[in-house]
C-alpha angles and dihedrals in degrees: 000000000000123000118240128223157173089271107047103087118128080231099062121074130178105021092118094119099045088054079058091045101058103042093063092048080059091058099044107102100151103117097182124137102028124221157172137235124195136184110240127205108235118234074246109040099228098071117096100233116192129182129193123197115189120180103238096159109170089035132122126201093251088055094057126065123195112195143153128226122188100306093338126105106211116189105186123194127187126164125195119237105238098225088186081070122108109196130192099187123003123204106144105070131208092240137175129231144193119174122172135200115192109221126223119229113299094012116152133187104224099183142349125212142199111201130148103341093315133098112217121202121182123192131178136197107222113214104271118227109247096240109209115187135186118214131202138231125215122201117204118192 
């Protein structure tokens, strides 16, 4: 039997990759580190402005990575242990991190920021030109 789904429909075509998509944010349950995103006005009013916080205290700038890969938004974290360190007692540990957004279509990331323990990544949508196009039909005998 063959498992039905959203994206099944004869209609749709294409949608291959969001089915996918969505499949591995299902599986996702890692909630460190923790974070916001907000909806930001544009200075115009029209541009779809997005900002995500996310709480990296401990963290330099050369232990985070901010990258994009392909519509994914991939923020990386690694701190180094300090071996020179004697501690008595240890609760804040040197941890690793991989959290990933994924981005809709013409999404871009504009800035990142350190700042006070959080990492602030804004992202905007520009206005995207309505494409008409004519297609022709070729008729062959």
């Amino acid at each position: 039997m063959s498992r039905m789904t959203p994206f099944s429909s004869p209609l749709l075509l294409g949608f291959d990759a969001m089915e996918k998509t969505l499949e591995r944010l299902a599986k996702t349950g890692d909630s460190y580190p923790p974070y916001n995103i907000e909806r930001l006005s544009g200075t115009d009013g029209k541009t779809e402005r997005l900002r995500i916080t996310l709480a990296v205290a401990g963290f330099a700038e050369s232990d985070l990575d901010v990258t994009t890969e392909e519509n994914q938004l991939v923020v990386r974290g690694r701190q180094t242990d300090d071996t020179e360190r004697e501690f008595l007692h240890r609760g804040i540990a040197a941890r690793q991190f991989q959290r990933c957004f994924v981005l809709a279509d013409g999404m871009r990331v504009i800035a990142a920021e350190l700042k006070n323990g959080l990492l602030s990544i804004d992202l905007d949508r520009p206005e995207s030109e309505r494409l008409v196009r004519k297609i022709n039909i070729s008729v062959k005998d």
